[in-house]
Amino acid sequence: MQVIALELLKVTRHRVAEYFLLSKQDQQVTLDSYPASIHPSQMEIEVSGRKVILRQIAAADTVHLRHSVLWPDKPESFVLIPEDGSGLHFGAFLNGDGDGPVSVISFFKEGLPGEQDTSGPQLAGRFRKFATAPECQGQGIGSKLLSFATSQVKAMWGVKWVWCDARVSAMDWYVKRGMHELGGDGNARFFKEHIPYLKMGMEV
């Protein structure tokens, strides 16, 4: 079993590296080019009386929720990120893996806004495309996934901060989880398409 696991890990690393190189060469990303690898980090918890599995997933497994929850009026390609191959992706599952994740989040090594050095004393991880299925919102699943993913990223990358571009409509949700606005007093808002955002982060 150990030999099989090691071989699977080698294949996973190779496919991720191969995809990352492809992304750098051609910024037009398609879902077909995503590695379909599955990663071992996992935790089983109970939320509202239901078993929830939190684990690291492949980038391709995040796409359905990214699209259906965040940008349903855009083509699927709109939610694909060139850096997906170098990111860490996590999902929350109910009833095993067969039904797909009900919440997803993706982390990338990226310095705090305004910083260019991602390896310095303020090493940070940026999370993007955080989405939870509408029928599972308000139950604490997204909160648990954010906490789990942050702890994994901190352990694997040694980050001292995590941050995101947060929709203004979700600002209170992030504040309740310890995040605050970065570099502004409520005036540093910007738009993606027609939706207002602001940058929020926290030390970890």
PDB file of C-alpha atoms in Angstrom:
ATOM      1  CA  MET A   1       0.000   0.000   0.000  1.00  0.00           C
ATOM      2  CA  GLN A   2       2.873   2.404   0.798  1.00  0.00           C
ATOM      3  CA  VAL A   3       4.400   1.814  -2.629  1.00  0.00           C
ATOM      4  CA  ILE A   4       1.055   2.532  -4.331  1.00  0.00           C
ATOM      5  CA  ALA A   5       0.578   5.692  -2.268  1.00  0.00           C
ATOM      6  CA  LEU A   6       4.044   6.918  -3.170  1.00  0.00           C
ATOM      7  CA  GLU A   7       3.431   6.292  -6.871  1.00  0.00           C
ATOM      8  CA  LEU A   8       0.105   8.161  -6.701  1.00  0.00           C
ATOM      9  CA  LEU A   9       1.827  11.080  -4.973  1.00  0.00           C
ATOM     10  CA  LYS A  10       4.500  11.178  -7.717  1.00  0.00           C
ATOM     11  CA  VAL A  11       1.799  11.239 -10.409  1.00  0.00           C
ATOM     12  CA  THR A  12      -0.098  13.990  -8.581  1.00  0.00           C
ATOM     13  CA  ARG A  13       2.980  16.191  -8.274  1.00  0.00           C
ATOM     14  CA  HIS A  14       3.886  15.616 -11.913  1.00  0.00           C
ATOM     15  CA  ARG A  15       0.415  16.535 -13.188  1.00  0.00           C
ATOM     16  CA  VAL A  16       0.208  19.654 -11.021  1.00  0.00           C
ATOM     17  CA  ALA A  17       3.659  20.800 -12.172  1.00  0.00           C
ATOM     18  CA  GLU A  18       2.740  20.052 -15.785  1.00  0.00           C
ATOM     19  CA  TYR A  19      -0.442  22.113 -15.517  1.00  0.00           C
ATOM     20  CA  PHE A  20       1.363  24.998 -13.806  1.00  0.00           C
ATOM     21  CA  LEU A  21       3.901  25.183 -16.641  1.00  0.00           C
ATOM     22  CA  LEU A  22       1.065  25.135 -19.171  1.00  0.00           C
ATOM     23  CA  SER A  23      -0.657  27.999 -17.336  1.00  0.00           C
ATOM     24  CA  LYS A  24       2.472  30.110 -17.431  1.00  0.00           C
ATOM     25  CA  GLN A  25       2.898  29.548 -21.145  1.00  0.00           C
ATOM     26  CA  ASP A  26      -0.739  30.073 -22.098  1.00  0.00           C
ATOM     27  CA  GLN A  27      -3.009  32.177 -19.924  1.00  0.00           C
ATOM     28  CA  GLN A  28      -6.114  30.787 -21.662  1.00  0.00           C
ATOM     29  CA  VAL A  29      -7.100  28.128 -19.148  1.00  0.00           C
ATOM     30  CA  THR A  30      -9.656  25.412 -19.848  1.00  0.00           C
ATOM     31  CA  LEU A  31     -11.199  22.894 -17.481  1.00  0.00           C
ATOM     32  CA  ASP A  32      -9.947  19.998 -19.626  1.00  0.00           C
ATOM     33  CA  SER A  33      -6.351  20.903 -18.766  1.00  0.00           C
ATOM     34  CA  TYR A  34      -6.909  20.701 -15.008  1.00  0.00           C
ATOM     35  CA  PRO A  35      -5.220  17.822 -13.183  1.00  0.00           C
ATOM     36  CA  ALA A  36      -7.821  15.440 -11.735  1.00  0.00           C
ATOM     37  CA  SER A  37      -5.732  14.597  -8.676  1.00  0.00           C
ATOM     38  CA  ILE A  38      -7.054  14.074  -5.146  1.00  0.00           C
ATOM     39  CA  HIS A  39      -5.013  14.951  -2.081  1.00  0.00           C
ATOM     40  CA  PRO A  40      -4.859  13.211   1.307  1.00  0.00           C
ATOM     41  CA  SER A  41      -5.389  16.004   3.895  1.00  0.00           C
ATOM     42  CA  GLN A  42      -8.761  15.328   5.527  1.00  0.00           C
ATOM     43  CA  MET A  43     -10.823  16.001   8.658  1.00  0.00           C
ATOM     44  CA  GLU A  44     -14.231  14.687   9.696  1.00  0.00           C
ATOM     45  CA  ILE A  45     -16.442  16.962  11.820  1.00  0.00           C
ATOM     46  CA  GLU A  46     -20.093  17.348  12.768  1.00  0.00           C
ATOM     47  CA  VAL A  47     -22.055  20.434  11.788  1.00  0.00           C
ATOM     48  CA  SER A  48     -25.714  20.824  12.786  1.00  0.00           C
ATOM     49  CA  GLY A  49     -25.906  17.119  13.512  1.00  0.00           C
ATOM     50  CA  ARG A  50     -24.501  16.081  10.125  1.00  0.00           C
ATOM     51  CA  LYS A  51     -21.169  14.520   9.286  1.00  0.00           C
ATOM     52  CA  VAL A  52     -19.023  16.816   7.171  1.00  0.00           C
ATOM     53  CA  ILE A  53     -15.732  15.827   5.579  1.00  0.00           C
ATOM     54  CA  LEU A  54     -13.203  18.603   4.977  1.00  0.00           C
ATOM     55  CA  ARG A  55     -10.324  17.777   2.680  1.00  0.00           C
ATOM     56  CA  GLN A  56      -7.900  18.985   0.055  1.00  0.00           C
ATOM     57  CA  ILE A  57      -9.262  18.550  -3.476  1.00  0.00           C
ATOM     58  CA  ALA A  58      -8.278  19.041  -7.099  1.00  0.00           C
ATOM     59  CA  ALA A  59      -8.781  22.407  -8.777  1.00  0.00           C
ATOM     60  CA  ALA A  60     -11.296  20.856 -11.169  1.00  0.00           C
ATOM     61  CA  ASP A  61     -13.529  19.907  -8.223  1.00  0.00           C
ATOM     62  CA  THR A  62     -14.040  23.576  -7.332  1.00  0.00           C
ATOM     63  CA  VAL A  63     -15.366  24.717 -10.696  1.00  0.00           C
ATOM     64  CA  HIS A  64     -19.046  23.764 -10.417  1.00  0.00           C
ATOM     65  CA  LEU A  65     -19.643  25.735  -7.206  1.00  0.00           C
ATOM     66  CA  ARG A  66     -17.455  28.644  -8.298  1.00  0.00           C
ATOM     67  CA  HIS A  67     -19.627  28.980 -11.367  1.00  0.00           C
ATOM     68  CA  SER A  68     -23.104  28.209 -10.007  1.00  0.00           C
ATOM     69  CA  VAL A  69     -22.773  30.281  -6.811  1.00  0.00           C
ATOM     70  CA  LEU A  70     -20.470  33.184  -7.664  1.00  0.00           C
ATOM     71  CA  TRP A  71     -20.896  33.901 -11.361  1.00  0.00           C
ATOM     72  CA  PRO A  72     -23.867  31.915 -12.734  1.00  0.00           C
ATOM     73  CA  ASP A  73     -24.481  34.483 -15.480  1.00  0.00           C
ATOM     74  CA  LYS A  74     -20.963  34.056 -16.885  1.00  0.00           C
ATOM     75  CA  PRO A  75     -19.475  31.184 -18.912  1.00  0.00           C
ATOM     76  CA  GLU A  76     -17.716  28.492 -16.882  1.00  0.00           C
ATOM     77  CA  SER A  77     -14.358  29.656 -18.197  1.00  0.00           C
ATOM     78  CA  PHE A  78     -14.866  32.927 -16.282  1.00  0.00           C
ATOM     79  CA  VAL A  79     -14.158  31.183 -12.949  1.00  0.00           C
ATOM     80  CA  LEU A  80     -10.968  29.409 -14.045  1.00  0.00           C
ATOM     81  CA  ILE A  81      -7.738  30.955 -12.738  1.00  0.00           C
ATOM     82  CA  PRO A  82      -4.363  30.618 -14.497  1.00  0.00           C
ATOM     83  CA  GLU A  83      -2.693  30.071 -11.100  1.00  0.00           C
ATOM     84  CA  ASP A  84      -4.998  27.173 -10.145  1.00  0.00           C
ATOM     85  CA  GLY A  85      -2.223  24.683 -10.834  1.00  0.00           C
ATOM     86  CA  SER A  86      -0.017  26.179  -8.113  1.00  0.00           C
ATOM     87  CA  GLY A  87      -2.792  26.706  -5.563  1.00  0.00           C
ATOM     88  CA  LEU A  88      -4.196  24.618  -2.732  1.00  0.00           C
ATOM     89  CA  HIS A  89      -7.878  23.756  -3.013  1.00  0.00           C
ATOM     90  CA  PHE A  90     -10.248  22.510  -0.330  1.00  0.00           C
ATOM     91  CA  GLY A  91     -13.806  21.267  -0.166  1.00  0.00           C
ATOM     92  CA  ALA A  92     -16.520  20.278   2.311  1.00  0.00           C
ATOM     93  CA  PHE A  93     -18.550  17.162   1.596  1.00  0.00           C
ATOM     94  CA  LEU A  94     -21.791  15.689   2.903  1.00  0.00           C
ATOM     95  CA  ASN A  95     -22.737  12.024   2.458  1.00  0.00           C
ATOM     96  CA  GLY A  96     -19.293  11.065   1.223  1.00  0.00           C
ATOM     97  CA  ASP A  97     -17.579  12.260  -1.947  1.00  0.00           C
ATOM     98  CA  GLY A  98     -20.142  10.975  -4.428  1.00  0.00           C
ATOM     99  CA  ASP A  99     -22.334  14.069  -4.342  1.00  0.00           C
ATOM    100  CA  GLY A 100     -19.478  16.542  -4.857  1.00  0.00           C
ATOM    101  CA  PRO A 101     -18.438  19.354  -2.504  1.00  0.00           C
ATOM    102  CA  VAL A 102     -21.008  21.698  -0.936  1.00  0.00           C
ATOM    103  CA  SER A 103     -18.380  24.362  -0.183  1.00  0.00           C
ATOM    104  CA  VAL A 104     -15.039  25.138  -1.852  1.00  0.00           C
ATOM    105  CA  ILE A 105     -12.132  27.522  -1.375  1.00  0.00           C
ATOM    106  CA  SER A 106      -8.796  28.020  -3.156  1.00  0.00           C
ATOM    107  CA  PHE A 107      -5.557  29.448  -1.695  1.00  0.00           C
ATOM    108  CA  PHE A 108      -2.603  30.992  -3.506  1.00  0.00           C
ATOM    109  CA  LYS A 109       0.750  32.367  -2.364  1.00  0.00           C
ATOM    110  CA  GLU A 110       0.367  36.099  -2.770  1.00  0.00           C
ATOM    111  CA  GLY A 111       1.713  38.934  -0.639  1.00  0.00           C
ATOM    112  CA  LEU A 112      -0.550  41.356   1.143  1.00  0.00           C
ATOM    113  CA  PRO A 113      -1.977  44.074  -1.102  1.00  0.00           C
ATOM    114  CA  GLY A 114       0.816  46.477  -2.038  1.00  0.00           C
ATOM    115  CA  GLU A 115       3.595  43.981  -1.297  1.00  0.00           C
ATOM    116  CA  GLN A 116       5.559  42.338  -4.083  1.00  0.00           C
ATOM    117  CA  ASP A 117       7.679  39.880  -2.071  1.00  0.00           C
ATOM    118  CA  THR A 118       5.681  36.718  -1.266  1.00  0.00           C
ATOM    119  CA  SER A 119       8.536  35.113   0.701  1.00  0.00           C
ATOM    120  CA  GLY A 120       9.341  37.889   3.146  1.00  0.00           C
ATOM    121  CA  PRO A 121       8.305  38.418   6.774  1.00  0.00           C
ATOM    122  CA  GLN A 122       4.685  39.048   5.753  1.00  0.00           C
ATOM    123  CA  LEU A 123       4.355  35.781   3.805  1.00  0.00           C
ATOM    124  CA  ALA A 124       0.668  35.592   2.979  1.00  0.00           C
ATOM    125  CA  GLY A 125      -1.899  33.359   1.388  1.00  0.00           C
ATOM    126  CA  ARG A 126      -4.742  34.787  -0.644  1.00  0.00           C
ATOM    127  CA  PHE A 127      -7.971  32.836  -0.869  1.00  0.00           C
ATOM    128  CA  ARG A 128     -10.233  33.124  -3.874  1.00  0.00           C
ATOM    129  CA  LYS A 129     -13.443  31.616  -5.259  1.00  0.00           C
ATOM    130  CA  PHE A 130     -14.874  30.789  -1.827  1.00  0.00           C
ATOM    131  CA  ALA A 131     -18.358  29.428  -2.481  1.00  0.00           C
ATOM    132  CA  THR A 132     -20.980  27.433  -0.569  1.00  0.00           C
ATOM    133  CA  ALA A 133     -24.073  25.861  -2.082  1.00  0.00           C
ATOM    134  CA  PRO A 134     -27.158  27.997  -1.252  1.00  0.00           C
ATOM    135  CA  GLU A 135     -28.925  25.127   0.544  1.00  0.00           C
ATOM    136  CA  CYS A 136     -25.900  24.708   2.843  1.00  0.00           C
ATOM    137  CA  GLN A 137     -25.331  28.361   3.708  1.00  0.00           C
ATOM    138  CA  GLY A 138     -25.940  29.613   7.240  1.00  0.00           C
ATOM    139  CA  GLN A 139     -25.079  26.250   8.797  1.00  0.00           C
ATOM    140  CA  GLY A 140     -21.430  26.848   9.680  1.00  0.00           C
ATOM    141  CA  ILE A 141     -20.004  24.662   6.907  1.00  0.00           C
ATOM    142  CA  GLY A 142     -18.254  27.536   5.143  1.00  0.00           C
ATOM    143  CA  SER A 143     -16.806  28.761   8.437  1.00  0.00           C
ATOM    144  CA  LYS A 144     -15.404  25.334   9.244  1.00  0.00           C
ATOM    145  CA  LEU A 145     -13.938  25.002   5.761  1.00  0.00           C
ATOM    146  CA  LEU A 146     -12.260  28.419   5.980  1.00  0.00           C
ATOM    147  CA  SER A 147     -10.758  27.501   9.365  1.00  0.00           C
ATOM    148  CA  PHE A 148      -9.578  24.085   8.148  1.00  0.00           C
ATOM    149  CA  ALA A 149      -8.107  25.423   4.920  1.00  0.00           C
ATOM    150  CA  THR A 150      -6.345  28.274   6.720  1.00  0.00           C
ATOM    151  CA  SER A 151      -4.733  25.856   9.183  1.00  0.00           C
ATOM    152  CA  GLN A 152      -3.603  23.616   6.317  1.00  0.00           C
ATOM    153  CA  VAL A 153      -2.137  26.522   4.350  1.00  0.00           C
ATOM    154  CA  LYS A 154      -0.362  27.853   7.434  1.00  0.00           C
ATOM    155  CA  ALA A 155       1.171  24.440   8.094  1.00  0.00           C
ATOM    156  CA  MET A 156       2.171  23.799   4.483  1.00  0.00           C
ATOM    157  CA  TRP A 157       3.297  27.271   3.432  1.00  0.00           C
ATOM    158  CA  GLY A 158       4.110  28.943   6.753  1.00  0.00           C
ATOM    159  CA  VAL A 159       1.912  31.952   6.016  1.00  0.00           C
ATOM    160  CA  LYS A 160       1.462  34.658   8.631  1.00  0.00           C
ATOM    161  CA  TRP A 161      -1.546  36.303   6.990  1.00  0.00           C
ATOM    162  CA  VAL A 162      -4.501  35.283   4.882  1.00  0.00           C
ATOM    163  CA  TRP A 163      -6.512  37.749   2.824  1.00  0.00           C
ATOM    164  CA  CYS A 164      -9.084  37.995   0.078  1.00  0.00           C
ATOM    165  CA  ASP A 165     -11.100  40.269  -2.141  1.00  0.00           C
ATOM    166  CA  ALA A 166     -14.371  40.157  -0.213  1.00  0.00           C
ATOM    167  CA  ARG A 167     -17.733  41.119  -1.599  1.00  0.00           C
ATOM    168  CA  VAL A 168     -19.053  44.092   0.366  1.00  0.00           C
ATOM    169  CA  SER A 169     -22.287  42.162   0.919  1.00  0.00           C
ATOM    170  CA  ALA A 170     -20.265  39.548   2.876  1.00  0.00           C
ATOM    171  CA  MET A 171     -18.133  42.007   4.876  1.00  0.00           C
ATOM    172  CA  ASP A 172     -19.940  41.391   8.193  1.00  0.00           C
ATOM    173  CA  TRP A 173     -19.521  37.634   7.764  1.00  0.00           C
ATOM    174  CA  TYR A 174     -15.754  38.024   7.450  1.00  0.00           C
ATOM    175  CA  VAL A 175     -15.546  40.484  10.363  1.00  0.00           C
ATOM    176  CA  LYS A 176     -17.234  37.925  12.628  1.00  0.00           C
ATOM    177  CA  ARG A 177     -14.487  35.484  11.705  1.00  0.00           C
ATOM    178  CA  GLY A 178     -11.670  37.815  12.696  1.00  0.00           C
ATOM    179  CA  MET A 179     -10.912  39.578   9.422  1.00  0.00           C
ATOM    180  CA  HIS A 180     -10.649  43.314   8.904  1.00  0.00           C
ATOM    181  CA  GLU A 181     -10.345  45.701   6.010  1.00  0.00           C
ATOM    182  CA  LEU A 182      -6.825  46.147   4.670  1.00  0.00           C
ATOM    183  CA  GLY A 183      -5.439  49.573   3.854  1.00  0.00           C
ATOM    184  CA  GLY A 184      -8.615  51.560   4.122  1.00  0.00           C
ATOM    185  CA  ASP A 185     -11.455  52.880   6.245  1.00  0.00           C
ATOM    186  CA  GLY A 186     -14.347  51.754   4.105  1.00  0.00           C
ATOM    187  CA  ASN A 187     -13.413  53.931   1.143  1.00  0.00           C
ATOM    188  CA  ALA A 188     -11.059  51.516  -0.653  1.00  0.00           C
ATOM    189  CA  ARG A 189     -13.809  49.714  -2.520  1.00  0.00           C
ATOM    190  CA  PHE A 190     -13.575  48.530  -6.084  1.00  0.00           C
ATOM    191  CA  PHE A 191     -15.743  46.658  -8.546  1.00  0.00           C
ATOM    192  CA  LYS A 192     -15.544  43.359 -10.385  1.00  0.00           C
ATOM    193  CA  GLU A 193     -18.168  43.539 -13.075  1.00  0.00           C
ATOM    194  CA  HIS A 194     -21.039  45.266 -11.219  1.00  0.00           C
ATOM    195  CA  ILE A 195     -20.262  43.888  -7.729  1.00  0.00           C
ATOM    196  CA  PRO A 196     -18.474  46.001  -5.054  1.00  0.00           C
ATOM    197  CA  TYR A 197     -15.492  44.459  -3.238  1.00  0.00           C
ATOM    198  CA  LEU A 198     -12.920  45.378  -0.597  1.00  0.00           C
ATOM    199  CA  LYS A 199      -9.726  43.735   0.565  1.00  0.00           C
ATOM    200  CA  MET A 200      -9.882  41.983   3.932  1.00  0.00           C
ATOM    201  CA  GLY A 201      -7.362  39.927   5.878  1.00  0.00           C
ATOM    202  CA  MET A 202      -6.205  38.601   9.249  1.00  0.00           C
ATOM    203  CA  GLU A 203      -3.092  37.300  10.971  1.00  0.00           C
ATOM    204  CA  VAL A 204      -2.977  33.551  11.523  1.00  0.00           C
TER     205      VAL A 204
END
